Amino acid sequence: MTVPTRIYLTGFMGSGKSTLGPRLADRLGYDFVDLDRDIERAVGGTVQAIFANRGEEAFRRLETERLRAVSHADRMVIALGGGAVTREDNLHFTKAQGRLIYLRMTPRHLADRLEKRAASRPMLHEEGRPLSGASLRKRIAALLAQRESFYEQADIVLDVGKRSLESAVSMAMEALENKSGT
Ligand code: S3P
């Protein structure tokens, strides 16, 4: 079976795209690209600073631009930011350029994982401060509800919630090998 040459990982913030991505790339002998880090390098500033200084729309434009730029290369696993495929054109682009995998996790599990990590995520801030507790859970549930219909259009959906990293990587490998493509 042929594994596609570009594997895109999508899913909500905190779902493990940047952790699973490098391990999956290792198993495949592919390179790993984290799109947020690529954007930061291209701009010379953090995602947080881009949101604060230029706003979300500007960040989305950069994200769309860099997604296209990194996708020229082959044999790559690319971790997308959690909002990237909520633009229809990005969703279709990733599916046309390779395979899109959705790392699915329950809102409850996401909330547990994001409680200590909301600070670096502007989408989980209010009035410049990271949300926590009930307000964080509410924001996660609302954003996930808006985004789920995009995520669910991925080529492969993996429930990663209770799995160890190694088992999630194996599950991804198996799903990729069972889906032929370029
Ligand atoms: C975002 C997710 C972040 C980052 C930015 C916006 C989102 O990436 O791209 O803060 O809209 O979900 P992670 O999913 O890697 O946290």
Short mmCIF file of N, CA and C and ligand atoms in Angstrom, two decimals:
data_model
loop_
_atom_site.label_atom_id
_atom_site.label_comp_id
_atom_site.label_asym_id
_atom_site.label_seq_id
_atom_site.Cartn_x
_atom_site.Cartn_y
_atom_site.Cartn_z
N MET A 1 0.84 -1.21 0.00
CA MET A 1 0.00 0.00 0.00
C MET A 1 0.87 1.25 0.00
N THR A 2 0.44 2.25 -0.73
CA THR A 2 1.21 3.50 -0.77
C THR A 2 0.65 4.47 0.26
N VAL A 3 1.53 5.00 1.08
CA VAL A 3 1.11 6.05 2.02
C VAL A 3 1.21 7.38 1.28
N PRO A 4 0.19 8.24 1.39
CA PRO A 4 0.24 9.52 0.69
C PRO A 4 1.47 10.35 1.08
N THR A 5 1.89 11.21 0.18
CA THR A 5 3.16 11.92 0.39
C THR A 5 3.04 13.08 1.38
N ARG A 6 1.83 13.59 1.57
CA ARG A 6 1.63 14.65 2.59
C ARG A 6 0.50 14.25 3.52
N ILE A 7 0.80 14.28 4.80
CA ILE A 7 -0.20 13.94 5.80
C ILE A 7 -0.45 15.20 6.61
N TYR A 8 -1.68 15.68 6.61
CA TYR A 8 -2.04 16.87 7.40
C TYR A 8 -2.79 16.43 8.65
N LEU A 9 -2.42 17.01 9.79
CA LEU A 9 -3.11 16.69 11.04
C LEU A 9 -3.95 17.88 11.46
N THR A 10 -5.24 17.62 11.67
CA THR A 10 -6.10 18.68 12.18
C THR A 10 -6.76 18.22 13.48
N GLY A 11 -7.44 19.12 14.13
CA GLY A 11 -8.10 18.82 15.39
C GLY A 11 -8.04 20.05 16.28
N PHE A 12 -8.84 20.01 17.33
CA PHE A 12 -8.92 21.16 18.23
C PHE A 12 -7.56 21.41 18.91
N MET A 13 -7.36 22.64 19.37
CA MET A 13 -6.18 22.95 20.18
C MET A 13 -6.07 21.90 21.30
N GLY A 14 -4.86 21.44 21.55
CA GLY A 14 -4.67 20.50 22.65
C GLY A 14 -4.96 19.05 22.31
N SER A 15 -5.30 18.75 21.05
CA SER A 15 -5.65 17.37 20.72
C SER A 15 -4.41 16.51 20.42
N GLY A 16 -3.23 17.13 20.42
CA GLY A 16 -2.00 16.33 20.30
C GLY A 16 -1.37 16.31 18.92
N LYS A 17 -1.75 17.26 18.06
CA LYS A 17 -1.22 17.28 16.68
C LYS A 17 0.31 17.42 16.68
N SER A 18 0.81 18.32 17.53
CA SER A 18 2.25 18.59 17.54
C SER A 18 3.06 17.53 18.28
N THR A 19 2.37 16.67 19.03
CA THR A 19 3.06 15.58 19.73
C THR A 19 3.05 14.34 18.85
N LEU A 20 1.89 14.04 18.30
CA LEU A 20 1.78 12.85 17.46
C LEU A 20 2.52 13.04 16.13
N GLY A 21 2.49 14.28 15.61
CA GLY A 21 3.07 14.55 14.30
C GLY A 21 4.50 14.07 14.13
N PRO A 22 5.43 14.48 15.02
CA PRO A 22 6.82 14.06 14.84
C PRO A 22 6.99 12.54 14.94
N ARG A 23 6.20 11.88 15.81
CA ARG A 23 6.31 10.42 15.95
C ARG A 23 5.83 9.72 14.69
N LEU A 24 4.75 10.24 14.14
CA LEU A 24 4.22 9.66 12.90
C LEU A 24 5.22 9.88 11.76
N ALA A 25 5.80 11.07 11.72
CA ALA A 25 6.80 11.37 10.68
C ALA A 25 7.99 10.41 10.79
N ASP A 26 8.45 10.16 12.02
CA ASP A 26 9.55 9.21 12.26
C ASP A 26 9.23 7.84 11.70
N ARG A 27 8.03 7.38 12.02
CA ARG A 27 7.63 6.03 11.58
C ARG A 27 7.61 5.93 10.06
N LEU A 28 7.23 7.04 9.41
CA LEU A 28 7.12 7.03 7.95
C LEU A 28 8.43 7.38 7.25
N GLY A 29 9.39 7.91 8.02
CA GLY A 29 10.62 8.43 7.41
C GLY A 29 10.35 9.73 6.67
N TYR A 30 9.36 10.50 7.14
CA TYR A 30 8.99 11.78 6.55
C TYR A 30 9.54 12.92 7.41
N ASP A 31 9.53 14.14 6.87
CA ASP A 31 9.85 15.32 7.67
C ASP A 31 8.59 15.77 8.41
N PHE A 32 8.81 16.52 9.50
CA PHE A 32 7.67 17.05 10.24
C PHE A 32 7.67 18.57 10.15
N VAL A 33 6.51 19.14 9.88
CA VAL A 33 6.37 20.61 9.86
C VAL A 33 5.22 20.99 10.78
N ASP A 34 5.49 21.94 11.67
CA ASP A 34 4.42 22.48 12.52
C ASP A 34 4.06 23.84 11.92
N LEU A 35 2.84 23.95 11.40
CA LEU A 35 2.51 25.16 10.64
C LEU A 35 2.60 26.43 11.49
N ASP A 36 2.21 26.36 12.76
CA ASP A 36 2.31 27.55 13.62
C ASP A 36 3.76 28.01 13.77
N ARG A 37 4.67 27.03 13.94
CA ARG A 37 6.10 27.40 14.08
C ARG A 37 6.61 27.98 12.76
N ASP A 38 6.14 27.43 11.65
CA ASP A 38 6.55 27.94 10.34
C ASP A 38 6.08 29.40 10.16
N ILE A 39 4.84 29.67 10.59
CA ILE A 39 4.31 31.04 10.50
C ILE A 39 5.17 31.97 11.36
N GLU A 40 5.50 31.51 12.56
CA GLU A 40 6.30 32.34 13.47
C GLU A 40 7.67 32.66 12.87
N ARG A 41 8.26 31.66 12.24
CA ARG A 41 9.57 31.89 11.59
C ARG A 41 9.43 32.88 10.44
N ALA A 42 8.38 32.71 9.64
CA ALA A 42 8.19 33.57 8.47
C ALA A 42 7.97 35.03 8.89
N VAL A 43 7.27 35.22 10.00
CA VAL A 43 6.89 36.57 10.43
C VAL A 43 7.91 37.16 11.40
N GLY A 44 8.62 36.27 12.11
CA GLY A 44 9.55 36.75 13.12
C GLY A 44 8.84 37.17 14.40
N GLY A 45 7.79 36.46 14.77
CA GLY A 45 7.07 36.77 16.02
C GLY A 45 6.17 35.60 16.38
N THR A 46 5.70 35.58 17.61
CA THR A 46 4.87 34.47 18.07
C THR A 46 3.43 34.59 17.54
N VAL A 47 2.72 33.46 17.57
CA VAL A 47 1.30 33.46 17.19
C VAL A 47 0.55 34.46 18.06
N GLN A 48 0.87 34.46 19.34
CA GLN A 48 0.20 35.40 20.27
C GLN A 48 0.41 36.85 19.85
N ALA A 49 1.65 37.16 19.48
CA ALA A 49 1.96 38.54 19.07
C ALA A 49 1.23 38.89 17.77
N ILE A 50 1.12 37.93 16.87
CA ILE A 50 0.42 38.20 15.60
C ILE A 50 -1.05 38.52 15.90
N PHE A 51 -1.68 37.71 16.76
CA PHE A 51 -3.08 37.98 17.13
C PHE A 51 -3.19 39.36 17.80
N ALA A 52 -2.26 39.64 18.71
CA ALA A 52 -2.37 40.88 19.49
C ALA A 52 -2.13 42.12 18.62
N ASN A 53 -1.16 42.02 17.71
CA ASN A 53 -0.78 43.22 16.95
C ASN A 53 -1.54 43.38 15.64
N ARG A 54 -1.92 42.26 15.04
CA ARG A 54 -2.54 42.36 13.71
C ARG A 54 -3.96 41.83 13.67
N GLY A 55 -4.35 41.02 14.67
CA GLY A 55 -5.71 40.50 14.72
C GLY A 55 -5.85 39.12 14.09
N GLU A 56 -6.98 38.48 14.36
CA GLU A 56 -7.18 37.10 13.90
C GLU A 56 -7.20 37.00 12.38
N GLU A 57 -7.87 37.94 11.71
CA GLU A 57 -7.98 37.84 10.24
C GLU A 57 -6.61 37.82 9.58
N ALA A 58 -5.71 38.66 10.08
CA ALA A 58 -4.36 38.70 9.52
C ALA A 58 -3.66 37.36 9.77
N PHE A 59 -3.87 36.79 10.96
CA PHE A 59 -3.28 35.48 11.25
C PHE A 59 -3.81 34.44 10.27
N ARG A 60 -5.13 34.46 10.01
CA ARG A 60 -5.73 33.47 9.10
C ARG A 60 -5.17 33.61 7.68
N ARG A 61 -4.91 34.84 7.27
CA ARG A 61 -4.33 35.04 5.93
C ARG A 61 -2.92 34.45 5.86
N LEU A 62 -2.14 34.70 6.91
CA LEU A 62 -0.78 34.14 6.96
C LEU A 62 -0.82 32.62 6.98
N GLU A 63 -1.75 32.09 7.73
CA GLU A 63 -1.89 30.64 7.87
C GLU A 63 -2.18 30.00 6.50
N THR A 64 -3.10 30.64 5.77
CA THR A 64 -3.48 30.14 4.45
C THR A 64 -2.28 30.21 3.49
N GLU A 65 -1.57 31.31 3.58
CA GLU A 65 -0.39 31.53 2.72
C GLU A 65 0.71 30.50 3.02
N ARG A 66 1.04 30.32 4.29
CA ARG A 66 2.12 29.41 4.67
C ARG A 66 1.72 27.95 4.42
N LEU A 67 0.44 27.64 4.56
CA LEU A 67 -0.02 26.28 4.27
C LEU A 67 0.33 25.93 2.81
N ARG A 68 0.06 26.87 1.93
CA ARG A 68 0.39 26.63 0.52
C ARG A 68 1.90 26.55 0.31
N ALA A 69 2.63 27.42 0.97
CA ALA A 69 4.09 27.44 0.78
C ALA A 69 4.73 26.13 1.25
N VAL A 70 4.34 25.62 2.41
CA VAL A 70 5.00 24.39 2.90
C VAL A 70 4.56 23.16 2.11
N SER A 71 3.43 23.26 1.45
CA SER A 71 2.89 22.09 0.76
C SER A 71 3.55 21.81 -0.59
N HIS A 72 4.58 22.58 -0.94
CA HIS A 72 5.32 22.29 -2.18
C HIS A 72 6.18 21.04 -2.01
N ALA A 73 6.59 20.76 -0.76
CA ALA A 73 7.50 19.64 -0.53
C ALA A 73 6.72 18.32 -0.42
N ASP A 74 7.46 17.21 -0.58
CA ASP A 74 6.86 15.88 -0.46
C ASP A 74 7.31 15.20 0.83
N ARG A 75 6.71 14.08 1.12
CA ARG A 75 7.08 13.23 2.27
C ARG A 75 7.14 14.02 3.57
N MET A 76 5.97 14.55 3.92
CA MET A 76 5.89 15.39 5.12
C MET A 76 4.64 15.09 5.93
N VAL A 77 4.80 15.22 7.24
CA VAL A 77 3.63 15.27 8.14
C VAL A 77 3.53 16.72 8.59
N ILE A 78 2.37 17.32 8.40
CA ILE A 78 2.18 18.73 8.71
C ILE A 78 1.10 18.89 9.78
N ALA A 79 1.47 19.41 10.95
CA ALA A 79 0.48 19.70 11.99
C ALA A 79 -0.08 21.09 11.73
N LEU A 80 -1.39 21.15 11.53
CA LEU A 80 -2.06 22.44 11.28
C LEU A 80 -2.48 23.05 12.61
N GLY A 81 -2.67 24.35 12.65
CA GLY A 81 -3.31 24.97 13.81
C GLY A 81 -4.78 24.57 13.80
N GLY A 82 -5.40 24.60 14.98
CA GLY A 82 -6.77 24.10 15.12
C GLY A 82 -7.82 24.84 14.31
N GLY A 83 -7.50 26.05 13.80
CA GLY A 83 -8.50 26.79 13.04
C GLY A 83 -8.30 26.71 11.53
N ALA A 84 -7.20 26.10 11.10
CA ALA A 84 -6.82 26.17 9.68
C ALA A 84 -7.89 25.63 8.73
N VAL A 85 -8.47 24.48 9.06
CA VAL A 85 -9.42 23.89 8.10
C VAL A 85 -10.84 24.46 8.23
N THR A 86 -11.00 25.47 9.11
CA THR A 86 -12.32 26.10 9.18
C THR A 86 -12.49 27.10 8.04
N ARG A 87 -11.46 27.28 7.24
CA ARG A 87 -11.61 27.98 5.96
C ARG A 87 -11.79 26.89 4.92
N GLU A 88 -12.93 26.94 4.23
CA GLU A 88 -13.26 25.90 3.25
C GLU A 88 -12.11 25.63 2.28
N ASP A 89 -11.49 26.73 1.81
CA ASP A 89 -10.44 26.53 0.79
C ASP A 89 -9.27 25.74 1.37
N ASN A 90 -8.96 25.93 2.64
CA ASN A 90 -7.87 25.17 3.26
C ASN A 90 -8.26 23.70 3.44
N LEU A 91 -9.50 23.49 3.79
CA LEU A 91 -9.99 22.12 3.96
C LEU A 91 -9.85 21.37 2.63
N HIS A 92 -10.31 21.98 1.55
CA HIS A 92 -10.24 21.31 0.26
C HIS A 92 -8.80 21.18 -0.23
N PHE A 93 -8.01 22.19 0.06
CA PHE A 93 -6.60 22.18 -0.36
C PHE A 93 -5.87 20.99 0.27
N THR A 94 -6.03 20.81 1.58
CA THR A 94 -5.29 19.74 2.26
C THR A 94 -5.72 18.37 1.74
N LYS A 95 -7.02 18.23 1.47
CA LYS A 95 -7.50 16.93 0.99
C LYS A 95 -7.03 16.66 -0.45
N ALA A 96 -6.84 17.73 -1.20
CA ALA A 96 -6.36 17.56 -2.57
C ALA A 96 -4.85 17.28 -2.61
N GLN A 97 -4.13 17.81 -1.62
CA GLN A 97 -2.67 17.69 -1.62
C GLN A 97 -2.15 16.46 -0.89
N GLY A 98 -3.02 15.80 -0.15
CA GLY A 98 -2.57 14.62 0.60
C GLY A 98 -3.72 14.04 1.38
N ARG A 99 -3.45 13.55 2.60
CA ARG A 99 -4.51 13.00 3.44
C ARG A 99 -4.64 13.86 4.69
N LEU A 100 -5.90 14.12 5.03
CA LEU A 100 -6.18 14.93 6.21
C LEU A 100 -6.68 14.00 7.32
N ILE A 101 -6.00 14.05 8.46
CA ILE A 101 -6.38 13.23 9.61
C ILE A 101 -6.90 14.13 10.72
N TYR A 102 -8.07 13.80 11.24
CA TYR A 102 -8.65 14.54 12.37
C TYR A 102 -8.38 13.77 13.66
N LEU A 103 -7.68 14.41 14.57
CA LEU A 103 -7.46 13.82 15.90
C LEU A 103 -8.62 14.27 16.79
N ARG A 104 -9.55 13.36 17.02
CA ARG A 104 -10.77 13.73 17.75
C ARG A 104 -10.65 13.43 19.24
N MET A 105 -11.12 14.38 20.03
CA MET A 105 -11.09 14.24 21.48
C MET A 105 -12.35 14.86 22.05
N THR A 106 -12.85 14.35 23.16
CA THR A 106 -14.07 14.91 23.73
C THR A 106 -13.77 16.30 24.33
N PRO A 107 -14.80 17.16 24.40
CA PRO A 107 -14.60 18.50 24.97
C PRO A 107 -14.08 18.42 26.41
N ARG A 108 -14.52 17.43 27.12
CA ARG A 108 -14.08 17.28 28.50
C ARG A 108 -12.58 16.99 28.60
N HIS A 109 -12.15 16.08 27.76
CA HIS A 109 -10.73 15.72 27.73
C HIS A 109 -9.88 16.93 27.27
N LEU A 110 -10.40 17.63 26.27
CA LEU A 110 -9.69 18.82 25.78
C LEU A 110 -9.56 19.85 26.90
N ALA A 111 -10.64 20.04 27.64
CA ALA A 111 -10.63 21.04 28.71
C ALA A 111 -9.57 20.68 29.76
N ASP A 112 -9.47 19.40 30.10
CA ASP A 112 -8.44 18.98 31.07
C ASP A 112 -7.05 19.31 30.55
N ARG A 113 -6.85 19.02 29.28
CA ARG A 113 -5.51 19.24 28.70
C ARG A 113 -5.19 20.73 28.53
N LEU A 114 -6.23 21.53 28.30
CA LEU A 114 -5.98 22.94 27.98
C LEU A 114 -5.96 23.85 29.22
N GLU A 115 -6.34 23.31 30.34
CA GLU A 115 -6.42 24.14 31.56
C GLU A 115 -5.09 24.87 31.82
N LYS A 116 -3.99 24.14 31.61
CA LYS A 116 -2.68 24.77 31.88
C LYS A 116 -2.03 25.33 30.62
N ARG A 117 -2.74 25.24 29.50
CA ARG A 117 -2.09 25.64 28.25
C ARG A 117 -2.86 26.72 27.50
N ALA A 118 -3.83 27.32 28.17
CA ALA A 118 -4.64 28.32 27.48
C ALA A 118 -3.85 29.62 27.24
N ALA A 119 -2.84 29.86 28.07
CA ALA A 119 -2.11 31.12 28.00
C ALA A 119 -1.52 31.38 26.61
N SER A 120 -1.02 30.32 25.96
CA SER A 120 -0.37 30.52 24.66
C SER A 120 -1.36 30.47 23.50
N ARG A 121 -2.67 30.43 23.83
CA ARG A 121 -3.68 30.28 22.76
C ARG A 121 -4.69 31.42 22.79
N PRO A 122 -4.48 32.40 21.92
CA PRO A 122 -5.34 33.60 21.92
C PRO A 122 -6.83 33.30 21.74
N MET A 123 -7.16 32.18 21.09
CA MET A 123 -8.58 31.85 20.91
C MET A 123 -9.23 31.44 22.23
N LEU A 124 -8.39 31.19 23.23
CA LEU A 124 -8.91 30.80 24.55
C LEU A 124 -8.71 31.92 25.56
N HIS A 125 -8.63 33.14 25.06
CA HIS A 125 -8.46 34.32 25.93
C HIS A 125 -9.74 35.15 25.91
N GLU A 126 -9.91 35.93 26.95
CA GLU A 126 -10.95 36.94 26.94
C GLU A 126 -10.38 38.18 27.59
N GLU A 127 -10.58 39.30 26.93
CA GLU A 127 -10.01 40.57 27.39
C GLU A 127 -8.52 40.42 27.72
N GLY A 128 -7.82 39.72 26.85
CA GLY A 128 -6.38 39.61 26.98
C GLY A 128 -5.89 38.61 28.02
N ARG A 129 -6.82 37.88 28.66
CA ARG A 129 -6.38 36.92 29.69
C ARG A 129 -6.90 35.53 29.38
N PRO A 130 -6.08 34.49 29.71
CA PRO A 130 -6.52 33.13 29.44
C PRO A 130 -7.74 32.73 30.27
N LEU A 131 -8.69 32.07 29.64
CA LEU A 131 -9.86 31.56 30.35
C LEU A 131 -9.46 30.35 31.18
N SER A 132 -10.25 30.04 32.20
CA SER A 132 -10.01 28.82 32.98
C SER A 132 -11.35 28.32 33.52
N GLY A 133 -11.32 27.12 34.08
CA GLY A 133 -12.50 26.54 34.72
C GLY A 133 -13.71 26.51 33.82
N ALA A 134 -14.86 26.92 34.38
CA ALA A 134 -16.13 26.80 33.65
C ALA A 134 -16.14 27.65 32.38
N SER A 135 -15.53 28.84 32.43
CA SER A 135 -15.56 29.68 31.23
C SER A 135 -14.69 29.09 30.11
N LEU A 136 -13.61 28.42 30.49
CA LEU A 136 -12.79 27.75 29.48
C LEU A 136 -13.59 26.59 28.86
N ARG A 137 -14.24 25.82 29.70
CA ARG A 137 -15.04 24.68 29.19
C ARG A 137 -16.12 25.17 28.24
N LYS A 138 -16.74 26.29 28.58
CA LYS A 138 -17.80 26.83 27.75
C LYS A 138 -17.26 27.27 26.38
N ARG A 139 -16.10 27.93 26.42
CA ARG A 139 -15.49 28.39 25.16
C ARG A 139 -15.12 27.19 24.28
N ILE A 140 -14.54 26.16 24.88
CA ILE A 140 -14.13 24.97 24.12
C ILE A 140 -15.36 24.33 23.47
N ALA A 141 -16.42 24.17 24.26
CA ALA A 141 -17.63 23.52 23.73
C ALA A 141 -18.21 24.33 22.57
N ALA A 142 -18.22 25.66 22.70
CA ALA A 142 -18.79 26.51 21.66
C ALA A 142 -17.95 26.47 20.38
N LEU A 143 -16.64 26.58 20.54
CA LEU A 143 -15.75 26.58 19.37
C LEU A 143 -15.77 25.22 18.67
N LEU A 144 -15.77 24.16 19.47
CA LEU A 144 -15.79 22.82 18.89
C LEU A 144 -17.09 22.61 18.12
N ALA A 145 -18.19 23.09 18.66
CA ALA A 145 -19.48 22.94 17.97
C ALA A 145 -19.44 23.65 16.61
N GLN A 146 -18.78 24.81 16.56
CA GLN A 146 -18.67 25.54 15.29
C GLN A 146 -17.77 24.81 14.29
N ARG A 147 -16.78 24.10 14.82
CA ARG A 147 -15.73 23.56 13.96
C ARG A 147 -15.90 22.10 13.56
N GLU A 148 -16.69 21.39 14.34
CA GLU A 148 -16.78 19.95 14.15
C GLU A 148 -17.12 19.54 12.72
N SER A 149 -18.03 20.29 12.08
CA SER A 149 -18.45 19.89 10.73
C SER A 149 -17.29 20.01 9.74
N PHE A 150 -16.33 20.88 10.03
CA PHE A 150 -15.13 20.96 9.17
C PHE A 150 -14.21 19.78 9.48
N TYR A 151 -13.93 19.59 10.76
CA TYR A 151 -13.01 18.50 11.15
C TYR A 151 -13.49 17.14 10.63
N GLU A 152 -14.81 16.95 10.72
CA GLU A 152 -15.36 15.64 10.38
C GLU A 152 -15.23 15.32 8.88
N GLN A 153 -14.90 16.32 8.09
CA GLN A 153 -14.71 16.07 6.65
C GLN A 153 -13.32 15.53 6.33
N ALA A 154 -12.51 15.31 7.35
CA ALA A 154 -11.17 14.74 7.14
C ALA A 154 -11.29 13.37 6.48
N ASP A 155 -10.19 12.95 5.84
CA ASP A 155 -10.19 11.63 5.19
C ASP A 155 -10.22 10.52 6.23
N ILE A 156 -9.57 10.79 7.36
CA ILE A 156 -9.44 9.78 8.42
C ILE A 156 -9.76 10.46 9.75
N VAL A 157 -10.61 9.83 10.55
CA VAL A 157 -10.93 10.37 11.87
C VAL A 157 -10.40 9.39 12.91
N LEU A 158 -9.56 9.86 13.81
CA LEU A 158 -9.00 8.99 14.85
C LEU A 158 -9.44 9.47 16.22
N ASP A 159 -10.03 8.59 16.99
CA ASP A 159 -10.37 8.94 18.37
C ASP A 159 -9.13 8.72 19.22
N VAL A 160 -8.51 9.81 19.61
CA VAL A 160 -7.21 9.69 20.28
C VAL A 160 -7.32 9.84 21.79
N GLY A 161 -8.50 10.17 22.27
CA GLY A 161 -8.71 10.50 23.68
C GLY A 161 -7.95 9.67 24.69
N LYS A 162 -8.29 8.40 24.79
CA LYS A 162 -7.74 7.61 25.90
C LYS A 162 -6.51 6.81 25.50
N ARG A 163 -6.05 6.99 24.31
CA ARG A 163 -4.94 6.17 23.84
C ARG A 163 -3.58 6.71 24.23
N SER A 164 -2.62 5.79 24.35
CA SER A 164 -1.24 6.23 24.54
C SER A 164 -0.77 6.80 23.20
N LEU A 165 0.31 7.56 23.26
CA LEU A 165 0.86 8.15 22.04
C LEU A 165 1.20 7.05 21.03
N GLU A 166 1.88 6.01 21.51
CA GLU A 166 2.31 4.94 20.60
C GLU A 166 1.12 4.26 19.93
N SER A 167 0.07 4.04 20.71
CA SER A 167 -1.09 3.37 20.13
C SER A 167 -1.79 4.29 19.12
N ALA A 168 -1.80 5.59 19.39
CA ALA A 168 -2.41 6.52 18.43
C ALA A 168 -1.59 6.56 17.13
N VAL A 169 -0.27 6.51 17.26
CA VAL A 169 0.58 6.52 16.06
C VAL A 169 0.34 5.25 15.23
N SER A 170 0.24 4.12 15.92
CA SER A 170 0.00 2.85 15.21
C SER A 170 -1.35 2.88 14.50
N MET A 171 -2.33 3.45 15.19
CA MET A 171 -3.66 3.54 14.59
C MET A 171 -3.62 4.43 13.34
N ALA A 172 -2.87 5.51 13.40
CA ALA A 172 -2.74 6.41 12.25
C ALA A 172 -2.04 5.68 11.09
N MET A 173 -0.99 4.93 11.40
CA MET A 173 -0.26 4.18 10.37
C MET A 173 -1.19 3.19 9.67
N GLU A 174 -1.94 2.48 10.48
CA GLU A 174 -2.85 1.49 9.93
C GLU A 174 -3.89 2.14 9.02
N ALA A 175 -4.46 3.24 9.47
CA ALA A 175 -5.48 3.93 8.68
C ALA A 175 -4.88 4.44 7.37
N LEU A 176 -3.66 4.94 7.41
CA LEU A 176 -3.01 5.46 6.20
C LEU A 176 -2.72 4.33 5.22
N GLU A 177 -2.27 3.21 5.75
CA GLU A 177 -1.91 2.10 4.86
C GLU A 177 -3.16 1.51 4.20
N ASN A 178 -4.28 1.64 4.88
CA ASN A 178 -5.53 1.11 4.31
C ASN A 178 -6.18 2.04 3.32
N LYS A 179 -5.63 3.25 3.18
CA LYS A 179 -6.18 4.20 2.21
C LYS A 179 -5.10 4.50 1.21
N SER A 180 -5.21 3.97 0.02
CA SER A 180 -4.16 4.23 -0.97
C SER A 180 -4.31 5.64 -1.50
N GLY A 181 -3.28 6.16 -2.13
CA GLY A 181 -3.36 7.51 -2.70
C GLY A 181 -2.00 8.04 -3.03
N THR A 182 -1.94 9.32 -3.44
CA THR A 182 -0.65 9.89 -3.85
C THR A 182 -0.01 10.65 -2.71
C1 S3P B 1 -5.77 28.19 16.79
C2 S3P B 1 -4.96 27.13 17.16
C3 S3P B 1 -3.53 27.28 17.43
C4 S3P B 1 -2.97 28.46 16.63
C5 S3P B 1 -3.75 29.71 16.90
C6 S3P B 1 -5.23 29.56 16.53
C7 S3P B 1 -7.23 27.95 16.60
O1 S3P B 1 -2.84 26.07 17.10
O2 S3P B 1 -2.96 28.17 15.25
O3 S3P B 1 -3.61 30.02 18.27
O4 S3P B 1 -7.92 28.82 16.05
O5 S3P B 1 -7.69 26.84 16.99
P1 S3P B 1 -2.96 24.69 17.97
O6 S3P B 1 -4.19 23.97 17.48
O7 S3P B 1 -1.71 23.97 17.63
O8 S3P B 1 -3.05 25.09 19.40
#
